[in-house]
Amino acid sequence: MLGAAVIVGARYRARAATTDGSVLSSAAAAESAVNFAIASILSPAPNISFPMKCRLPGGEQAEIMVEEEVGKIDINAASLTTLEHFFSAAAQDKALGSRIGQNIVNFRKPLQRRETATQTTSSSNQPAPTNPANEIKSSGFSTILELDQVDGMSPALLRFALRYTTTLSGRVEPAPDAMTPALRLLMGLDQGGMEPRRPTLPGQFTIRADVRASDGSRYIREALVSFGASSAQPFAIREWRRGDTTDGSARSLPAGKPAQACIKL
């Protein structure tokens, strides 16, 4: 019985190590796909457009999408109506969506400095010192990940909303021609096909690489990239994020469908 337990434990550890290795390999492939997309956007080659499906050198199937930040909901600038509409559709609950929209507007308002009430003593007549805990700086969202601080935002709704929100566009409403079909559907707009096109620089983009290996392991890597910020720096990666396969918008890659090579060696 002891020998059997040792054998089962060894097999389990070997299987777990193999699974971890597959995930790490897929993660490295997804990051390579993001870097390939950045190089393609900066390349003068006119025949590269997104979204695209291709095969990486390791045999992994990759779907690469480039989403413009101006086509997303800016949680720092969007109107209350836009926020309520989006979160009501995302949560499928109008009351909850309205509450979250109002909480987002309240969260991004500049907060006034709170001070303790001035207290004086009969002997010195001097005000009491201010409590540092009551000092609050101006607020707002520095990243979409701060949506988890909004009251009413569940983990599932947060994962869903991250795909369609930004802090970089500065627009009261997203640009209709830059919205993804999924966001257009949520906002009740006419559906338009997501035709492959080449990103226009300069701009802010989220590059999303959905990679699946032949053994079935899958990894989604996202990068928030600024292009053309300065002549000395053609691009800057502002955030690395791990994409969610359960956000309701990630499409499964066809297992057996052949794809052209991303890079011709």
PDB file of C-alpha atoms in Angstrom:
ATOM      1  CA  MET A   1       0.000   0.000   0.000  1.00  0.00           C
ATOM      2  CA  LEU A   2       2.878   2.349   0.789  1.00  0.00           C
ATOM      3  CA  GLY A   3       4.521   1.552  -2.573  1.00  0.00           C
ATOM      4  CA  ALA A   4       1.232   2.142  -4.408  1.00  0.00           C
ATOM      5  CA  ALA A   5       0.801   5.504  -2.667  1.00  0.00           C
ATOM      6  CA  VAL A   6       4.325   6.559  -3.691  1.00  0.00           C
ATOM      7  CA  ILE A   7       3.690   5.549  -7.321  1.00  0.00           C
ATOM      8  CA  VAL A   8       0.356   7.400  -7.483  1.00  0.00           C
ATOM      9  CA  GLY A   9       1.908  10.479  -5.915  1.00  0.00           C
ATOM     10  CA  ALA A  10       4.813  10.439  -8.373  1.00  0.00           C
ATOM     11  CA  ARG A  11       2.453  10.136 -11.330  1.00  0.00           C
ATOM     12  CA  TYR A  12       0.331  12.989 -10.022  1.00  0.00           C
ATOM     13  CA  ARG A  13       3.371  15.244  -9.600  1.00  0.00           C
ATOM     14  CA  ALA A  14       4.646  14.329 -13.055  1.00  0.00           C
ATOM     15  CA  ARG A  15       1.257  15.125 -14.589  1.00  0.00           C
ATOM     16  CA  ALA A  16       1.062  18.433 -12.696  1.00  0.00           C
ATOM     17  CA  ALA A  17       4.576  19.350 -13.845  1.00  0.00           C
ATOM     18  CA  THR A  18       3.642  18.563 -17.454  1.00  0.00           C
ATOM     19  CA  THR A  19       0.517  20.718 -17.203  1.00  0.00           C
ATOM     20  CA  ASP A  20       2.452  23.612 -15.670  1.00  0.00           C
ATOM     21  CA  GLY A  21       5.039  23.323 -18.425  1.00  0.00           C
ATOM     22  CA  SER A  22       2.335  23.463 -21.098  1.00  0.00           C
ATOM     23  CA  VAL A  23       0.794  26.582 -19.565  1.00  0.00           C
ATOM     24  CA  LEU A  24       4.183  28.309 -19.308  1.00  0.00           C
ATOM     25  CA  SER A  25       4.939  27.409 -22.909  1.00  0.00           C
ATOM     26  CA  SER A  26       1.579  28.811 -24.049  1.00  0.00           C
ATOM     27  CA  ALA A  27       2.172  31.973 -21.996  1.00  0.00           C
ATOM     28  CA  ALA A  28       5.556  32.508 -23.649  1.00  0.00           C
ATOM     29  CA  ALA A  29       3.966  31.964 -27.068  1.00  0.00           C
ATOM     30  CA  ALA A  30       1.223  34.501 -26.271  1.00  0.00           C
ATOM     31  CA  GLU A  31       3.794  37.103 -25.253  1.00  0.00           C
ATOM     32  CA  SER A  32       5.699  36.410 -28.460  1.00  0.00           C
ATOM     33  CA  ALA A  33       2.482  36.962 -30.415  1.00  0.00           C
ATOM     34  CA  VAL A  34       2.031  40.353 -28.725  1.00  0.00           C
ATOM     35  CA  ASN A  35       5.594  41.340 -29.625  1.00  0.00           C
ATOM     36  CA  PHE A  36       4.981  40.146 -33.188  1.00  0.00           C
ATOM     37  CA  ALA A  37       1.899  42.390 -33.375  1.00  0.00           C
ATOM     38  CA  ILE A  38       3.885  45.398 -32.108  1.00  0.00           C
ATOM     39  CA  ALA A  39       6.584  44.798 -34.716  1.00  0.00           C
ATOM     40  CA  SER A  40       3.910  44.368 -37.415  1.00  0.00           C
ATOM     41  CA  ILE A  41       2.203  47.644 -36.501  1.00  0.00           C
ATOM     42  CA  LEU A  42       5.522  49.485 -36.676  1.00  0.00           C
ATOM     43  CA  SER A  43       6.497  47.741 -39.915  1.00  0.00           C
ATOM     44  CA  PRO A  44       5.927  49.613 -43.193  1.00  0.00           C
ATOM     45  CA  ALA A  45       4.577  46.409 -44.798  1.00  0.00           C
ATOM     46  CA  PRO A  46       1.074  47.318 -46.076  1.00  0.00           C
ATOM     47  CA  ASN A  47      -0.380  43.791 -46.132  1.00  0.00           C
ATOM     48  CA  ILE A  48      -0.578  43.205 -42.351  1.00  0.00           C
ATOM     49  CA  SER A  49      -3.981  43.826 -40.762  1.00  0.00           C
ATOM     50  CA  PHE A  50      -5.877  42.751 -37.660  1.00  0.00           C
ATOM     51  CA  PRO A  51      -7.598  40.665 -36.409  1.00  0.00           C
ATOM     52  CA  MET A  52      -5.506  37.849 -37.811  1.00  0.00           C
ATOM     53  CA  LYS A  53      -5.069  34.139 -37.241  1.00  0.00           C
ATOM     54  CA  CYS A  54      -1.688  32.576 -37.760  1.00  0.00           C
ATOM     55  CA  ARG A  55       0.611  29.788 -36.633  1.00  0.00           C
ATOM     56  CA  LEU A  56       3.585  30.508 -34.394  1.00  0.00           C
ATOM     57  CA  PRO A  57       6.975  28.822 -34.948  1.00  0.00           C
ATOM     58  CA  GLY A  58       6.239  26.367 -32.117  1.00  0.00           C
ATOM     59  CA  GLY A  59       3.065  25.200 -33.852  1.00  0.00           C
ATOM     60  CA  GLU A  60       0.651  27.111 -31.604  1.00  0.00           C
ATOM     61  CA  GLN A  61      -2.455  28.625 -33.181  1.00  0.00           C
ATOM     62  CA  ALA A  62      -2.777  32.352 -32.432  1.00  0.00           C
ATOM     63  CA  GLU A  63      -5.586  34.826 -32.872  1.00  0.00           C
ATOM     64  CA  ILE A  64      -4.284  38.388 -32.565  1.00  0.00           C
ATOM     65  CA  MET A  65      -6.621  41.358 -32.136  1.00  0.00           C
ATOM     66  CA  VAL A  66      -5.772  45.052 -31.893  1.00  0.00           C
ATOM     67  CA  GLU A  67      -8.476  47.097 -30.158  1.00  0.00           C
ATOM     68  CA  GLU A  68      -8.433  50.897 -30.195  1.00  0.00           C
ATOM     69  CA  GLU A  69      -8.836  52.579 -26.816  1.00  0.00           C
ATOM     70  CA  VAL A  70     -10.960  55.342 -28.377  1.00  0.00           C
ATOM     71  CA  GLY A  71     -13.530  52.660 -29.142  1.00  0.00           C
ATOM     72  CA  LYS A  72     -13.994  51.713 -25.484  1.00  0.00           C
ATOM     73  CA  ILE A  73     -15.862  53.153 -22.504  1.00  0.00           C
ATOM     74  CA  ASP A  74     -13.604  55.672 -20.758  1.00  0.00           C
ATOM     75  CA  ILE A  75     -14.444  55.325 -17.062  1.00  0.00           C
ATOM     76  CA  ASN A  76     -12.813  58.702 -16.361  1.00  0.00           C
ATOM     77  CA  ALA A  77     -14.718  60.658 -19.010  1.00  0.00           C
ATOM     78  CA  ALA A  78     -17.853  58.742 -20.037  1.00  0.00           C
ATOM     79  CA  SER A  79     -21.219  60.310 -19.289  1.00  0.00           C
ATOM     80  CA  LEU A  80     -23.470  58.833 -16.644  1.00  0.00           C
ATOM     81  CA  THR A  81     -25.908  57.744 -19.362  1.00  0.00           C
ATOM     82  CA  THR A  82     -23.179  55.839 -21.225  1.00  0.00           C
ATOM     83  CA  LEU A  83     -21.950  54.160 -18.037  1.00  0.00           C
ATOM     84  CA  GLU A  84     -25.455  53.172 -16.978  1.00  0.00           C
ATOM     85  CA  HIS A  85     -26.253  51.774 -20.421  1.00  0.00           C
ATOM     86  CA  PHE A  86     -23.062  49.720 -20.580  1.00  0.00           C
ATOM     87  CA  PHE A  87     -23.169  48.259 -17.080  1.00  0.00           C
ATOM     88  CA  SER A  88     -26.903  47.571 -17.262  1.00  0.00           C
ATOM     89  CA  ALA A  89     -26.306  45.533 -20.414  1.00  0.00           C
ATOM     90  CA  ALA A  90     -23.196  43.855 -18.985  1.00  0.00           C
ATOM     91  CA  ALA A  91     -24.900  42.914 -15.703  1.00  0.00           C
ATOM     92  CA  GLN A  92     -28.295  42.294 -17.323  1.00  0.00           C
ATOM     93  CA  ASP A  93     -29.720  44.277 -14.429  1.00  0.00           C
ATOM     94  CA  LYS A  94     -30.831  47.873 -15.011  1.00  0.00           C
ATOM     95  CA  ALA A  95     -30.943  48.809 -11.333  1.00  0.00           C
ATOM     96  CA  LEU A  96     -27.453  47.422 -10.665  1.00  0.00           C
ATOM     97  CA  GLY A  97     -26.083  49.036 -13.823  1.00  0.00           C
ATOM     98  CA  SER A  98     -27.453  52.432 -12.804  1.00  0.00           C
ATOM     99  CA  ARG A  99     -25.986  52.077  -9.322  1.00  0.00           C
ATOM    100  CA  ILE A 100     -22.551  51.123 -10.639  1.00  0.00           C
ATOM    101  CA  GLY A 101     -22.608  53.981 -13.146  1.00  0.00           C
ATOM    102  CA  GLN A 102     -23.370  56.504 -10.403  1.00  0.00           C
ATOM    103  CA  ASN A 103     -20.700  54.987  -8.142  1.00  0.00           C
ATOM    104  CA  ILE A 104     -18.118  55.352 -10.924  1.00  0.00           C
ATOM    105  CA  VAL A 105     -19.020  59.027 -11.379  1.00  0.00           C
ATOM    106  CA  ASN A 106     -18.736  59.553  -7.625  1.00  0.00           C
ATOM    107  CA  PHE A 107     -15.404  57.707  -7.497  1.00  0.00           C
ATOM    108  CA  ARG A 108     -13.762  59.908 -10.108  1.00  0.00           C
ATOM    109  CA  LYS A 109     -14.890  63.239  -8.635  1.00  0.00           C
ATOM    110  CA  PRO A 110     -12.128  65.300  -7.025  1.00  0.00           C
ATOM    111  CA  LEU A 111     -12.462  64.698  -3.304  1.00  0.00           C
ATOM    112  CA  GLN A 112     -12.159  67.627  -0.992  1.00  0.00           C
ATOM    113  CA  ARG A 113      -9.714  67.549   1.865  1.00  0.00           C
ATOM    114  CA  ARG A 114     -11.391  66.402   5.035  1.00  0.00           C
ATOM    115  CA  GLU A 115     -10.146  67.843   8.259  1.00  0.00           C
ATOM    116  CA  THR A 116     -11.063  67.112  11.785  1.00  0.00           C
ATOM    117  CA  ALA A 117     -13.171  69.690  13.519  1.00  0.00           C
ATOM    118  CA  THR A 118     -11.076  72.349  15.074  1.00  0.00           C
ATOM    119  CA  GLN A 119     -10.912  71.896  18.781  1.00  0.00           C
ATOM    120  CA  THR A 120      -9.489  74.338  21.186  1.00  0.00           C
ATOM    121  CA  THR A 121      -8.434  73.967  24.748  1.00  0.00           C
ATOM    122  CA  SER A 122      -9.264  76.465  27.403  1.00  0.00           C
ATOM    123  CA  SER A 123      -5.615  76.836  28.326  1.00  0.00           C
ATOM    124  CA  SER A 124      -3.870  77.297  24.959  1.00  0.00           C
ATOM    125  CA  ASN A 125      -6.724  78.182  22.596  1.00  0.00           C
ATOM    126  CA  GLN A 126      -4.805  76.342  19.831  1.00  0.00           C
ATOM    127  CA  PRO A 127      -6.457  74.121  17.183  1.00  0.00           C
ATOM    128  CA  ALA A 128      -5.956  70.409  17.508  1.00  0.00           C
ATOM    129  CA  PRO A 129      -3.559  68.799  14.974  1.00  0.00           C
ATOM    130  CA  THR A 130      -5.045  67.433  11.790  1.00  0.00           C
ATOM    131  CA  ASN A 131      -5.347  63.657  11.606  1.00  0.00           C
ATOM    132  CA  PRO A 132      -3.338  62.377   8.576  1.00  0.00           C
ATOM    133  CA  ALA A 133      -5.916  59.621   8.107  1.00  0.00           C
ATOM    134  CA  ASN A 134      -8.432  62.296   7.075  1.00  0.00           C
ATOM    135  CA  GLU A 135      -6.252  63.641   4.263  1.00  0.00           C
ATOM    136  CA  ILE A 136      -7.733  62.537   0.890  1.00  0.00           C
ATOM    137  CA  LYS A 137      -6.113  63.424  -2.423  1.00  0.00           C
ATOM    138  CA  SER A 138      -7.878  64.039  -5.721  1.00  0.00           C
ATOM    139  CA  SER A 139      -9.299  60.831  -7.037  1.00  0.00           C
ATOM    140  CA  GLY A 140     -10.019  59.175 -10.371  1.00  0.00           C
ATOM    141  CA  PHE A 141      -9.072  55.983 -12.152  1.00  0.00           C
ATOM    142  CA  SER A 142      -5.425  55.497 -13.074  1.00  0.00           C
ATOM    143  CA  THR A 143      -6.128  52.028 -14.505  1.00  0.00           C
ATOM    144  CA  ILE A 144      -9.215  49.997 -15.336  1.00  0.00           C
ATOM    145  CA  LEU A 145      -8.133  47.468 -12.719  1.00  0.00           C
ATOM    146  CA  GLU A 146      -9.317  49.963 -10.087  1.00  0.00           C
ATOM    147  CA  LEU A 147     -12.896  49.146 -11.068  1.00  0.00           C
ATOM    148  CA  ASP A 148     -12.721  46.498  -8.348  1.00  0.00           C
ATOM    149  CA  GLN A 149     -12.992  49.367  -5.834  1.00  0.00           C
ATOM    150  CA  VAL A 150     -16.419  50.406  -7.127  1.00  0.00           C
ATOM    151  CA  ASP A 151     -19.308  49.362  -4.915  1.00  0.00           C
ATOM    152  CA  GLY A 152     -21.539  46.793  -6.608  1.00  0.00           C
ATOM    153  CA  MET A 153     -18.827  45.451  -8.935  1.00  0.00           C
ATOM    154  CA  SER A 154     -18.739  41.664  -8.653  1.00  0.00           C
ATOM    155  CA  PRO A 155     -15.644  39.670  -9.710  1.00  0.00           C
ATOM    156  CA  ALA A 156     -17.493  38.222 -12.713  1.00  0.00           C
ATOM    157  CA  LEU A 157     -18.719  41.639 -13.854  1.00  0.00           C
ATOM    158  CA  LEU A 158     -15.239  43.099 -13.384  1.00  0.00           C
ATOM    159  CA  ARG A 159     -13.679  40.438 -15.610  1.00  0.00           C
ATOM    160  CA  PHE A 160     -16.301  41.138 -18.254  1.00  0.00           C
ATOM    161  CA  ALA A 161     -15.962  44.938 -18.089  1.00  0.00           C
ATOM    162  CA  LEU A 162     -12.165  44.991 -18.384  1.00  0.00           C
ATOM    163  CA  ARG A 163     -12.450  44.030 -22.048  1.00  0.00           C
ATOM    164  CA  TYR A 164     -14.501  47.092 -22.961  1.00  0.00           C
ATOM    165  CA  THR A 165     -13.217  49.894 -20.718  1.00  0.00           C
ATOM    166  CA  THR A 166     -10.267  52.282 -20.754  1.00  0.00           C
ATOM    167  CA  THR A 167      -8.827  55.343 -19.023  1.00  0.00           C
ATOM    168  CA  LEU A 168      -7.028  56.766 -22.058  1.00  0.00           C
ATOM    169  CA  SER A 169      -9.516  57.949 -24.682  1.00  0.00           C
ATOM    170  CA  GLY A 170     -10.871  61.020 -22.878  1.00  0.00           C
ATOM    171  CA  ARG A 171     -14.147  60.638 -24.775  1.00  0.00           C
ATOM    172  CA  VAL A 172     -17.630  61.079 -23.355  1.00  0.00           C
ATOM    173  CA  GLU A 173     -18.756  58.305 -25.713  1.00  0.00           C
ATOM    174  CA  PRO A 174     -16.637  55.737 -27.555  1.00  0.00           C
ATOM    175  CA  ALA A 175     -15.925  56.325 -31.238  1.00  0.00           C
ATOM    176  CA  PRO A 176     -18.519  54.197 -33.101  1.00  0.00           C
ATOM    177  CA  ASP A 177     -16.189  53.257 -35.972  1.00  0.00           C
ATOM    178  CA  ALA A 178     -13.568  51.956 -33.493  1.00  0.00           C
ATOM    179  CA  MET A 179     -15.914  49.880 -31.325  1.00  0.00           C
ATOM    180  CA  THR A 180     -15.752  46.097 -31.495  1.00  0.00           C
ATOM    181  CA  PRO A 181     -18.893  44.253 -32.658  1.00  0.00           C
ATOM    182  CA  ALA A 182     -19.371  42.869 -29.136  1.00  0.00           C
ATOM    183  CA  LEU A 183     -19.404  46.365 -27.601  1.00  0.00           C
ATOM    184  CA  ARG A 184     -21.702  47.661 -30.326  1.00  0.00           C
ATOM    185  CA  LEU A 185     -24.113  44.873 -29.460  1.00  0.00           C
ATOM    186  CA  LEU A 186     -23.987  45.755 -25.755  1.00  0.00           C
ATOM    187  CA  MET A 187     -24.634  49.425 -26.502  1.00  0.00           C
ATOM    188  CA  GLY A 188     -27.546  48.642 -28.816  1.00  0.00           C
ATOM    189  CA  LEU A 189     -25.894  49.944 -31.996  1.00  0.00           C
ATOM    190  CA  ASP A 190     -26.122  48.521 -35.493  1.00  0.00           C
ATOM    191  CA  GLN A 191     -23.867  45.532 -35.860  1.00  0.00           C
ATOM    192  CA  GLY A 192     -20.924  46.004 -38.147  1.00  0.00           C
ATOM    193  CA  GLY A 193     -18.479  43.354 -39.238  1.00  0.00           C
ATOM    194  CA  MET A 194     -15.026  43.633 -37.720  1.00  0.00           C
ATOM    195  CA  GLU A 195     -13.135  43.922 -40.981  1.00  0.00           C
ATOM    196  CA  PRO A 196      -9.380  43.363 -40.852  1.00  0.00           C
ATOM    197  CA  ARG A 197      -7.568  46.678 -40.964  1.00  0.00           C
ATOM    198  CA  ARG A 198      -4.229  48.193 -40.165  1.00  0.00           C
ATOM    199  CA  PRO A 199      -4.091  50.330 -36.982  1.00  0.00           C
ATOM    200  CA  THR A 200      -3.610  54.047 -37.594  1.00  0.00           C
ATOM    201  CA  LEU A 201      -0.728  55.617 -35.695  1.00  0.00           C
ATOM    202  CA  PRO A 202      -0.247  57.358 -33.344  1.00  0.00           C
ATOM    203  CA  GLY A 203      -2.692  55.968 -30.848  1.00  0.00           C
ATOM    204  CA  GLN A 204      -3.402  53.790 -27.828  1.00  0.00           C
ATOM    205  CA  PHE A 205      -4.230  50.131 -28.438  1.00  0.00           C
ATOM    206  CA  THR A 206      -4.853  46.927 -26.520  1.00  0.00           C
ATOM    207  CA  ILE A 207      -3.154  43.990 -28.224  1.00  0.00           C
ATOM    208  CA  ARG A 208      -4.804  40.685 -27.341  1.00  0.00           C
ATOM    209  CA  ALA A 209      -3.139  37.381 -28.251  1.00  0.00           C
ATOM    210  CA  ASP A 210      -5.259  34.256 -27.792  1.00  0.00           C
ATOM    211  CA  VAL A 211      -2.949  31.241 -28.152  1.00  0.00           C
ATOM    212  CA  ARG A 212      -3.788  27.560 -28.089  1.00  0.00           C
ATOM    213  CA  ALA A 213      -1.175  24.796 -28.235  1.00  0.00           C
ATOM    214  CA  SER A 214      -1.599  21.406 -29.877  1.00  0.00           C
ATOM    215  CA  ASP A 215      -1.987  19.748 -26.450  1.00  0.00           C
ATOM    216  CA  GLY A 216      -5.055  21.904 -25.721  1.00  0.00           C
ATOM    217  CA  SER A 217      -3.459  24.385 -23.323  1.00  0.00           C
ATOM    218  CA  ARG A 218      -4.594  27.964 -23.838  1.00  0.00           C
ATOM    219  CA  TYR A 219      -3.315  31.344 -22.729  1.00  0.00           C
ATOM    220  CA  ILE A 220      -4.493  34.881 -23.444  1.00  0.00           C
ATOM    221  CA  ARG A 221      -2.057  37.759 -23.047  1.00  0.00           C
ATOM    222  CA  GLU A 222      -3.046  41.417 -23.316  1.00  0.00           C
ATOM    223  CA  ALA A 223      -0.812  44.467 -23.563  1.00  0.00           C
ATOM    224  CA  LEU A 224      -1.845  48.116 -23.411  1.00  0.00           C
ATOM    225  CA  VAL A 225       0.508  49.881 -25.816  1.00  0.00           C
ATOM    226  CA  SER A 226       1.013  53.546 -26.714  1.00  0.00           C
ATOM    227  CA  PHE A 227       2.393  54.197 -30.189  1.00  0.00           C
ATOM    228  CA  GLY A 228       3.976  57.440 -31.322  1.00  0.00           C
ATOM    229  CA  ALA A 229       4.250  59.013 -27.867  1.00  0.00           C
ATOM    230  CA  SER A 230       7.684  60.419 -28.762  1.00  0.00           C
ATOM    231  CA  SER A 231      10.072  60.261 -31.674  1.00  0.00           C
ATOM    232  CA  ALA A 232      12.751  58.704 -29.474  1.00  0.00           C
ATOM    233  CA  GLN A 233      10.433  55.933 -28.300  1.00  0.00           C
ATOM    234  CA  PRO A 234       8.213  54.472 -31.038  1.00  0.00           C
ATOM    235  CA  PHE A 235       6.072  52.573 -28.540  1.00  0.00           C
ATOM    236  CA  ALA A 236       5.617  52.078 -24.813  1.00  0.00           C
ATOM    237  CA  ILE A 237       3.925  49.163 -23.048  1.00  0.00           C
ATOM    238  CA  ARG A 238       1.808  50.670 -20.281  1.00  0.00           C
ATOM    239  CA  GLU A 239       0.303  47.456 -18.871  1.00  0.00           C
ATOM    240  CA  TRP A 240       0.621  43.691 -19.210  1.00  0.00           C
ATOM    241  CA  ARG A 241      -2.522  41.732 -18.370  1.00  0.00           C
ATOM    242  CA  ARG A 242      -3.611  38.125 -18.493  1.00  0.00           C
ATOM    243  CA  GLY A 243      -6.760  37.788 -20.568  1.00  0.00           C
ATOM    244  CA  ASP A 244      -9.793  35.910 -19.348  1.00  0.00           C
ATOM    245  CA  THR A 245     -11.178  32.948 -21.292  1.00  0.00           C
ATOM    246  CA  THR A 246     -14.496  33.257 -19.463  1.00  0.00           C
ATOM    247  CA  ASP A 247     -15.289  36.921 -20.139  1.00  0.00           C
ATOM    248  CA  GLY A 248     -18.031  36.005 -22.564  1.00  0.00           C
ATOM    249  CA  SER A 249     -16.226  37.447 -25.566  1.00  0.00           C
ATOM    250  CA  ALA A 250     -13.219  35.207 -26.062  1.00  0.00           C
ATOM    251  CA  ARG A 251     -13.743  33.009 -29.059  1.00  0.00           C
ATOM    252  CA  SER A 252     -12.402  29.487 -29.239  1.00  0.00           C
ATOM    253  CA  LEU A 253      -9.750  28.901 -31.846  1.00  0.00           C
ATOM    254  CA  PRO A 254     -10.515  26.131 -34.324  1.00  0.00           C
ATOM    255  CA  ALA A 255      -8.509  23.088 -33.324  1.00  0.00           C
ATOM    256  CA  GLY A 256      -7.764  21.536 -36.677  1.00  0.00           C
ATOM    257  CA  LYS A 257      -8.061  24.482 -39.047  1.00  0.00           C
ATOM    258  CA  PRO A 258      -4.714  25.230 -40.710  1.00  0.00           C
ATOM    259  CA  ALA A 259      -3.393  28.781 -40.447  1.00  0.00           C
ATOM    260  CA  GLN A 260      -0.631  30.610 -42.255  1.00  0.00           C
ATOM    261  CA  ALA A 261       2.644  31.120 -40.434  1.00  0.00           C
ATOM    262  CA  CYS A 262       2.908  34.337 -38.437  1.00  0.00           C
ATOM    263  CA  ILE A 263       6.627  34.581 -39.215  1.00  0.00           C
ATOM    264  CA  LYS A 264       8.289  33.170 -42.276  1.00  0.00           C
ATOM    265  CA  LEU A 265      11.681  31.870 -41.229  1.00  0.00           C
TER     266      LEU A 265
END
